[in-house]
PDB file of C-alpha atoms in Angstrom:
ATOM      1  CA  MET I 195       0.196   0.151  -0.211  1.00 65.00           C
ATOM      2  CA  LYS I 196       3.045   2.609   0.933  1.00 72.00           C
ATOM      3  CA  THR I 197       4.548   1.667  -2.669  1.00 73.00           C
ATOM      4  CA  LEU I 198       1.064   2.113  -4.315  1.00 80.00           C
ATOM      5  CA  PHE I 199       1.084   5.724  -2.463  1.00 80.00           C
ATOM      6  CA  LEU I 200       4.275   6.688  -3.349  1.00 77.00           C
ATOM      7  CA  ALA I 201       3.976   5.757  -6.657  1.00 77.00           C
ATOM      8  CA  LEU I 202       0.691   7.776  -6.946  1.00 83.00           C
ATOM      9  CA  LEU I 203       2.317  10.870  -5.059  1.00 82.00           C
ATOM     10  CA  VAL I 204       5.460  10.873  -7.336  1.00 80.00           C
ATOM     11  CA  GLY I 205       3.062  10.467 -10.396  1.00 79.00           C
ATOM     12  CA  LEU I 206       0.872  13.291  -9.483  1.00 84.00           C
ATOM     13  CA  CYS I 207       3.915  15.692  -8.748  1.00 84.00           C
ATOM     14  CA  TYR I 208       5.622  14.627 -12.195  1.00 85.00           C
ATOM     15  CA  LEU I 209       2.268  15.105 -14.330  1.00 85.00           C
ATOM     16  CA  PRO I 210       2.774  18.577 -15.405  1.00 85.00           C
ATOM     17  CA  THR I 211       6.328  17.657 -16.906  1.00 84.00           C
ATOM     18  CA  LEU I 212       4.440  15.266 -19.200  1.00 86.00           C
ATOM     19  CA  SER I 213       3.075  17.958 -21.162  1.00 87.00           C
ATOM     20  CA  ALA I 214       5.820  20.535 -21.105  1.00 84.00           C
ATOM     21  CA  PRO I 215       7.247  21.444 -24.388  1.00 84.00           C
ATOM     22  CA  PRO I 216      10.890  20.277 -25.172  1.00 85.00           C
ATOM     23  CA  VAL I 217      13.448  22.762 -23.204  1.00 83.00           C
ATOM     24  CA  PHE I 218      17.231  23.831 -23.719  1.00 83.00           C
ATOM     25  CA  ASP I 219      18.992  20.843 -25.545  1.00 83.00           C
ATOM     26  CA  ASP I 220      15.958  18.488 -25.611  1.00 85.00           C
ATOM     27  CA  ARG I 221      15.826  18.912 -29.514  1.00 85.00           C
ATOM     28  CA  SER I 222      19.293  18.386 -30.258  1.00 84.00           C
ATOM     29  CA  ALA I 223      20.301  16.058 -27.927  1.00 83.00           C
ATOM     30  CA  VAL I 224      17.231  13.739 -27.910  1.00 86.00           C
ATOM     31  CA  LEU I 225      14.268  14.782 -30.249  1.00 87.00           C
ATOM     32  CA  GLU I 226      16.710  15.265 -33.415  1.00 85.00           C
ATOM     33  CA  ASN I 227      19.160  12.965 -32.320  1.00 83.00           C
ATOM     34  CA  PRO I 228      19.611  10.217 -34.884  1.00 82.00           C
ATOM     35  CA  ALA I 229      21.291   8.207 -32.463  1.00 79.00           C
ATOM     36  CA  ALA I 230      18.479   8.208 -30.125  1.00 81.00           C
ATOM     37  CA  GLY I 231      15.844   7.741 -32.908  1.00 81.00           C
ATOM     38  CA  GLY I 232      15.717   4.207 -33.547  1.00 79.00           C
ATOM     39  CA  LEU I 233      17.473   0.727 -32.320  1.00 80.00           C
ATOM     40  CA  PRO I 234      19.958   0.509 -35.230  1.00 81.00           C
ATOM     41  CA  GLU I 235      21.335   4.076 -34.674  1.00 80.00           C
ATOM     42  CA  ALA I 236      21.539   3.561 -31.079  1.00 77.00           C
ATOM     43  CA  LEU I 237      23.000   0.180 -31.493  1.00 78.00           C
ATOM     44  CA  GLY I 238      25.573   1.958 -33.738  1.00 74.00           C
ATOM     45  CA  SER I 239      26.061   4.802 -31.121  1.00 71.00           C
ATOM     46  CA  LEU I 240      27.217   2.134 -28.568  1.00 70.00           C
ATOM     47  CA  ALA I 241      29.791   0.714 -31.206  1.00 68.00           C
ATOM     48  CA  GLN I 242      31.665   3.850 -31.395  1.00 68.00           C
ATOM     49  CA  ALA I 243      34.914   4.385 -29.591  1.00 54.00           C
ATOM     50  CA  PRO I 244      34.354   6.055 -27.346  1.00 55.00           C
ATOM     51  CA  PRO I 245      30.592   5.631 -27.243  1.00 57.00           C
ATOM     52  CA  HIS I 246      28.559   9.085 -26.845  1.00 70.00           C
ATOM     53  CA  ARG I 247      25.779   8.585 -24.486  1.00 79.00           C
ATOM     54  CA  GLY I 248      25.330   5.200 -26.046  1.00 80.00           C
ATOM     55  CA  LEU I 249      23.128   3.610 -23.291  1.00 86.00           C
ATOM     56  CA  THR I 250      21.174   6.999 -22.878  1.00 88.00           C
ATOM     57  CA  ASN I 251      20.362   6.778 -26.428  1.00 87.00           C
ATOM     58  CA  LEU I 252      19.864   3.142 -26.526  1.00 89.00           C
ATOM     59  CA  SER I 253      16.943   3.805 -23.933  1.00 92.00           C
ATOM     60  CA  PHE I 254      15.507   6.597 -25.797  1.00 91.00           C
ATOM     61  CA  ALA I 255      15.620   4.123 -28.818  1.00 91.00           C
ATOM     62  CA  VAL I 256      13.605   1.270 -26.772  1.00 92.00           C
ATOM     63  CA  ASN I 257      11.100   3.901 -25.215  1.00 93.00           C
ATOM     64  CA  ARG I 258      10.361   5.086 -28.884  1.00 91.00           C
ATOM     65  CA  LEU I 259       9.749   1.575 -29.954  1.00 90.00           C
ATOM     66  CA  LEU I 260       7.475   0.617 -26.794  1.00 92.00           C
ATOM     67  CA  MET I 261       5.409   3.875 -26.444  1.00 91.00           C
ATOM     68  CA  GLY I 262       6.097   6.081 -29.563  1.00 87.00           C
ATOM     69  CA  ASP I 263       8.032   9.310 -30.708  1.00 86.00           C
ATOM     70  CA  SER I 264       5.817  12.011 -28.394  1.00 89.00           C
ATOM     71  CA  PRO I 265       7.851  14.020 -25.779  1.00 91.00           C
ATOM     72  CA  ALA I 266       5.495  13.139 -23.487  1.00 91.00           C
ATOM     73  CA  TYR I 267       6.042   9.321 -23.591  1.00 93.00           C
ATOM     74  CA  LEU I 268       9.747   9.969 -23.325  1.00 93.00           C
ATOM     75  CA  ARG I 269       9.317  11.786 -20.083  1.00 92.00           C
ATOM     76  CA  LEU I 270       7.149   9.136 -18.954  1.00 92.00           C
ATOM     77  CA  GLY I 271       9.920   6.561 -19.836  1.00 94.00           C
ATOM     78  CA  SER I 272      12.104   8.753 -17.541  1.00 92.00           C
ATOM     79  CA  LEU I 273       9.549   9.046 -14.923  1.00 91.00           C
ATOM     80  CA  LEU I 274       9.156   5.067 -15.099  1.00 92.00           C
ATOM     81  CA  LEU I 275      13.212   4.747 -14.793  1.00 94.00           C
ATOM     82  CA  HIS I 276      13.056   7.694 -12.067  1.00 93.00           C
ATOM     83  CA  LEU I 277      10.233   5.463 -10.013  1.00 90.00           C
ATOM     84  CA  GLY I 278      12.501   2.327 -10.495  1.00 93.00           C
ATOM     85  CA  ALA I 279      15.757   4.348  -8.802  1.00 94.00           C
ATOM     86  CA  ALA I 280      13.098   5.223  -5.672  1.00 91.00           C
ATOM     87  CA  ALA I 281      12.040   1.608  -5.374  1.00 91.00           C
ATOM     88  CA  ALA I 282      15.881   0.857  -5.141  1.00 94.00           C
ATOM     89  CA  VAL I 283      16.585   3.627  -2.790  1.00 94.00           C
ATOM     90  CA  TRP I 284      13.541   2.029  -0.667  1.00 92.00           C
ATOM     91  CA  THR I 285      15.228  -1.183  -0.696  1.00 92.00           C
ATOM     92  CA  LEU I 286      18.593  -0.115   0.146  1.00 94.00           C
ATOM     93  CA  ALA I 287      17.166   2.201   3.150  1.00 94.00           C
ATOM     94  CA  ARG I 288      15.056  -0.893   4.605  1.00 92.00           C
ATOM     95  CA  ARG I 289      18.239  -3.144   4.551  1.00 91.00           C
ATOM     96  CA  LEU I 290      20.171  -0.200   6.302  1.00 91.00           C
ATOM     97  CA  GLY I 291      17.200   0.143   9.191  1.00 90.00           C
ATOM     98  CA  PHE I 292      15.448   3.292   8.067  1.00 89.00           C
ATOM     99  CA  SER I 293      11.991   3.756   7.026  1.00 84.00           C
ATOM    100  CA  GLY I 294      12.171   2.845   3.177  1.00 82.00           C
ATOM    101  CA  GLY I 295       9.282   5.088   2.144  1.00 84.00           C
ATOM    102  CA  TRP I 296      10.423   8.340   3.800  1.00 86.00           C
ATOM    103  CA  ALA I 297      14.124   7.641   2.089  1.00 89.00           C
ATOM    104  CA  ALA I 298      12.471   6.826  -1.496  1.00 89.00           C
ATOM    105  CA  ALA I 299      10.279   9.747  -1.091  1.00 87.00           C
ATOM    106  CA  TRP I 300      12.795  12.396  -0.257  1.00 88.00           C
ATOM    107  CA  PHE I 301      14.708  10.897  -3.094  1.00 90.00           C
ATOM    108  CA  ALA I 302      12.125  10.847  -5.695  1.00 89.00           C
ATOM    109  CA  LEU I 303      10.623  14.239  -4.752  1.00 88.00           C
ATOM    110  CA  HIS I 304      14.112  16.001  -4.178  1.00 86.00           C
ATOM    111  CA  PRO I 305      14.757  18.862  -6.526  1.00 80.00           C
ATOM    112  CA  LEU I 306      18.097  17.315  -7.475  1.00 79.00           C
ATOM    113  CA  THR I 307      16.448  14.598  -8.696  1.00 80.00           C
ATOM    114  CA  VAL I 308      13.579  16.219 -10.281  1.00 78.00           C
ATOM    115  CA  PHE I 309      15.158  17.821 -13.507  1.00 78.00           C
ATOM    116  CA  GLY I 310      16.571  14.249 -14.553  1.00 81.00           C
ATOM    117  CA  ALA I 311      13.108  13.079 -14.737  1.00 81.00           C
ATOM    118  CA  GLY I 312      11.331  16.151 -16.209  1.00 82.00           C
ATOM    119  CA  TYR I 313      14.084  17.141 -18.567  1.00 86.00           C
ATOM    120  CA  LEU I 314      14.717  14.554 -21.526  1.00 89.00           C
ATOM    121  CA  ALA I 315      18.376  15.740 -22.203  1.00 87.00           C
ATOM    122  CA  GLN I 316      19.120  14.545 -18.701  1.00 89.00           C
ATOM    123  CA  ARG I 317      18.110  10.977 -18.448  1.00 91.00           C
ATOM    124  CA  ALA I 318      21.328   9.862 -18.420  1.00 90.00           C
ATOM    125  CA  VAL I 319      21.081  11.302 -14.589  1.00 91.00           C
ATOM    126  CA  VAL I 320      18.438   9.074 -14.222  1.00 93.00           C
ATOM    127  CA  LEU I 321      19.919   6.003 -15.614  1.00 94.00           C
ATOM    128  CA  GLU I 322      23.013   6.597 -13.745  1.00 93.00           C
ATOM    129  CA  ALA I 323      20.902   6.886 -10.185  1.00 94.00           C
ATOM    130  CA  LEU I 324      19.251   3.465 -11.034  1.00 96.00           C
ATOM    131  CA  LEU I 325      22.214   1.567 -12.189  1.00 96.00           C
ATOM    132  CA  GLY I 326      24.372   3.062  -9.330  1.00 96.00           C
ATOM    133  CA  PHE I 327      21.763   1.794  -6.583  1.00 96.00           C
ATOM    134  CA  LEU I 328      21.449  -1.708  -8.402  1.00 96.00           C
ATOM    135  CA  CYS I 329      25.058  -1.872  -8.241  1.00 97.00           C
ATOM    136  CA  LEU I 330      24.909  -1.161  -4.650  1.00 96.00           C
ATOM    137  CA  MET I 331      22.030  -3.727  -4.349  1.00 95.00           C
ATOM    138  CA  LEU I 332      24.248  -6.140  -5.846  1.00 96.00           C
ATOM    139  CA  TYR I 333      27.136  -5.566  -4.131  1.00 96.00           C
ATOM    140  CA  TRP I 334      25.289  -5.957  -0.751  1.00 94.00           C
ATOM    141  CA  ARG I 335      24.128  -9.454  -1.915  1.00 94.00           C
ATOM    142  CA  ALA I 336      27.644 -10.213  -2.949  1.00 96.00           C
ATOM    143  CA  ARG I 337      28.984  -9.408   0.490  1.00 94.00           C
ATOM    144  CA  GLU I 338      26.451 -11.083   2.032  1.00 92.00           C
ATOM    145  CA  THR I 339      26.334 -14.537   0.009  1.00 93.00           C
ATOM    146  CA  GLY I 340      29.919 -14.198  -1.411  1.00 92.00           C
ATOM    147  CA  SER I 341      28.463 -14.746  -4.952  1.00 91.00           C
ATOM    148  CA  GLY I 342      30.516 -14.577  -7.885  1.00 94.00           C
ATOM    149  CA  GLN I 343      27.696 -13.782  -9.828  1.00 96.00           C
ATOM    150  CA  ALA I 344      26.610 -10.737  -7.945  1.00 95.00           C
ATOM    151  CA  TYR I 345      29.918  -9.556  -7.935  1.00 96.00           C
ATOM    152  CA  ALA I 346      29.955  -9.589 -11.521  1.00 97.00           C
ATOM    153  CA  GLY I 347      26.560  -8.164 -11.819  1.00 96.00           C
ATOM    154  CA  ALA I 348      27.678  -5.261  -9.331  1.00 97.00           C
ATOM    155  CA  LEU I 349      30.724  -4.387 -11.458  1.00 96.00           C
ATOM    156  CA  GLY I 350      28.553  -4.725 -14.896  1.00 96.00           C
ATOM    157  CA  ALA I 351      26.003  -2.536 -13.101  1.00 96.00           C
ATOM    158  CA  ALA I 352      28.384   0.206 -12.039  1.00 94.00           C
ATOM    159  CA  ALA I 353      30.219  -0.106 -15.841  1.00 91.00           C
ATOM    160  CA  LEU I 354      26.906   0.830 -17.051  1.00 91.00           C
ATOM    161  CA  ALA I 355      26.048   3.555 -14.841  1.00 91.00           C
ATOM    162  CA  MET I 356      29.525   5.177 -16.052  1.00 87.00           C
ATOM    163  CA  GLY I 357      29.039   4.819 -19.480  1.00 80.00           C
ATOM    164  CA  ALA I 358      25.327   6.256 -19.253  1.00 82.00           C
ATOM    165  CA  ARG I 359      27.057   9.754 -19.806  1.00 75.00           C
ATOM    166  CA  ARG I 360      30.324   8.918 -21.345  1.00 64.00           C
ATOM    167  CA  ARG I 361      31.578  11.737 -23.394  1.00 55.00           C
ATOM    168  CA  PRO I 362      33.978  11.656 -26.415  1.00 44.00           C
TER     169      PRO I 362
END
């Protein structure tokens, strides 16, 4: 019930961003960026050495494939990723003995994280957060269980988090 309440609260707070017009570099970085347009182009941007926002471009291409090309749908995709990061904060806070709901709400609604979910060109920030928290969760599991797979997963998540904003 608390999870649903938090998701609804965050959704209501971010609802106005879905209909907002593109701002700053949303057009050049996302809407008119061929590397963020379709899967072949996004996969091609991953193959570049070094890739320039390859994972972020791929996330936009998958978003477009699943939901459509509208900026509202692209922002909805960012919001869903942001909610995933908030869920990871919830889980980590509970494991540390804190109230997961308060920690997740603080993260999800904090002004420093709002721009990542509402500003298209900053999806990389949302991906970094989600993958960074996933890395922490996998590392924690690896420390508890000694699982080599969890260690490898933590290392992979860390590499992907760093690659979300890789610049040439």
